[in-house]
Coordinates of C-alpha atoms in Angstrom, one line a residue:
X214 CA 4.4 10.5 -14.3
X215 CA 1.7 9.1 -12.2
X216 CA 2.0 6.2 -10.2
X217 CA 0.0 4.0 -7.8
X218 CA 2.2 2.0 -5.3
X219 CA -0.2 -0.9 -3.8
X220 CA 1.6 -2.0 0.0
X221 CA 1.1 -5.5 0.8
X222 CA 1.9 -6.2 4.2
X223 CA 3.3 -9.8 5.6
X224 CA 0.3 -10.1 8.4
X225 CA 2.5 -12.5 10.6
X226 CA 5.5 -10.1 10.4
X227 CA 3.3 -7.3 11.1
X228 CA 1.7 -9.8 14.8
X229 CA 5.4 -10.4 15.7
X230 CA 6.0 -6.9 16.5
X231 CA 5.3 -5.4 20.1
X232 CA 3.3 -2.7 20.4
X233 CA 6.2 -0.4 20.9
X234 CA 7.4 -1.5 17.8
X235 CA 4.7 -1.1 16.0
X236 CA 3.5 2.2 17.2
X237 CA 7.5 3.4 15.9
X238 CA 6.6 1.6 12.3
X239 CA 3.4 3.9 12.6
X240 CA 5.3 7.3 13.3
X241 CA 8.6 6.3 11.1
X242 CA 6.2 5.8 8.4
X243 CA 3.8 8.8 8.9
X244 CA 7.1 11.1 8.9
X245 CA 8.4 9.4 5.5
X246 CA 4.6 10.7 4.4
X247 CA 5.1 13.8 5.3
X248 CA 8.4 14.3 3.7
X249 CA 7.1 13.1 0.6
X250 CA 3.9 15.4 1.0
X251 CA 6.5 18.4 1.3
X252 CA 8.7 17.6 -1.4
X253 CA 5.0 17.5 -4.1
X254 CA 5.9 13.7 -4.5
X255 CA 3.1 12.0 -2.4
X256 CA -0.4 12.7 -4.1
X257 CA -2.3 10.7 -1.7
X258 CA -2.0 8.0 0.8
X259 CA -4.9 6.0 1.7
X260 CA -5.1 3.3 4.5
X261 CA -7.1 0.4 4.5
X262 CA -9.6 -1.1 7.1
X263 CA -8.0 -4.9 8.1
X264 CA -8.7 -7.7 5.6
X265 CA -11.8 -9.2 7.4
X266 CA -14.0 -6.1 6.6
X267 CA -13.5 -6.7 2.6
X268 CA -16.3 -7.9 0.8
X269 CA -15.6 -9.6 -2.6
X270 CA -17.8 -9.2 -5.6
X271 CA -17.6 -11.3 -8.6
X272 CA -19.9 -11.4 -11.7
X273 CA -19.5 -14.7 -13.7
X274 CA -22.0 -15.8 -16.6
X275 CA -24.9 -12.8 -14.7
X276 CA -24.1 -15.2 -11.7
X277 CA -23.2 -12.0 -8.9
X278 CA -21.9 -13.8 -5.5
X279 CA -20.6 -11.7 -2.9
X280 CA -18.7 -13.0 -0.2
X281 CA -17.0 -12.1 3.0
X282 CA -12.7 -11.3 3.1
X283 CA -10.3 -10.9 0.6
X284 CA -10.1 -11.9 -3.1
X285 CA -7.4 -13.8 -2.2
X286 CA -6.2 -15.7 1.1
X287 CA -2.3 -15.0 1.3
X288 CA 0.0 -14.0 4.2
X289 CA 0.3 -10.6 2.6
X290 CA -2.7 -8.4 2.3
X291 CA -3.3 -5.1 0.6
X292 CA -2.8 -2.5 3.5
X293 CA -2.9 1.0 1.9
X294 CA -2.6 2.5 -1.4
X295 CA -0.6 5.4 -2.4
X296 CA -1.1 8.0 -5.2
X297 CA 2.9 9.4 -6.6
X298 CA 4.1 11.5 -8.8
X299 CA 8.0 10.6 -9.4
X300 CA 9.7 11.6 -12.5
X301 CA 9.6 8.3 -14.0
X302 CA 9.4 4.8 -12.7
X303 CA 13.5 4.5 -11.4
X304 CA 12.1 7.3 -8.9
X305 CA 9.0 5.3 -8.0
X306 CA 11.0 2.8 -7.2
X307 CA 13.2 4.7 -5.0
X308 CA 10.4 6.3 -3.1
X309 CA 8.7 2.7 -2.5
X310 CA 12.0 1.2 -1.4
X311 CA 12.4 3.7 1.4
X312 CA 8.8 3.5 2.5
X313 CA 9.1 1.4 6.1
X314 CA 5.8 -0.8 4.7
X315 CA 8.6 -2.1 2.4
X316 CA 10.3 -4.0 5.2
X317 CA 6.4 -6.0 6.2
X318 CA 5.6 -7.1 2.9
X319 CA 6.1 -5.5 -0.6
X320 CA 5.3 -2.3 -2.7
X321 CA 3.5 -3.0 -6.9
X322 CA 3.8 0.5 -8.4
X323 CA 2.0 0.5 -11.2
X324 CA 1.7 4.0 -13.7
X325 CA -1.8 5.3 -14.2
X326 CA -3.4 5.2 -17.2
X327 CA -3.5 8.6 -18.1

């Protein structure tokens, strides 16, 4: 099955680390793509500009207002989104709970409408 994890990372957890420590969060993470992308799990894995380039469209009543930022204003913000394909969701699970993203915020997988 197809699946579509969405990371959400905690931005203040993600400030409190170093730059050591995050340039090893970078590479640990990068090598867990790679590993994926080797074993035909890993479809695609796209990173995201920072939350203050967004632009947020709504439509309400023909009324279109676009504003600046996220949809939402949380300490977690959508970083990247990944494209899987995992047996079934128990193994989408398993491949978003190893991801390092999981431990600066939190992973929605979510199976693709086929």
């Amino acid at each position: 099955m197809k699946y579509i994890c969405l990371i959400f990372m905690d931005t203040a957890k993600i400030s409190a680390l170093s730059p050591t420590e995050q340039a090893a969060w970078i590479a640990e993470q990068h090598a867990y793509d790679e590993a994926l992308t080797q074993r035909g799990l890993l479809r695609s894995a796209e990173a995201l500009q920072p939350v203050h380039t967004a632009v947020t469209v709504r439509n309400e009543a023909g009324h279109v207002s676009v504003s600046e930022g996220a949809s939402t204003q949380t300490s977690a913000q959508l970083d990247a989104v990944y494209g899987l394909d995992a047996r079934d969701l128990n193994e989408a699970v398993r491949i978003a709970s190893n991801m390092p993203s999981a431990s600066l915020g939190c992973i929605e997988i979510r199976p693709i409408d086929e």
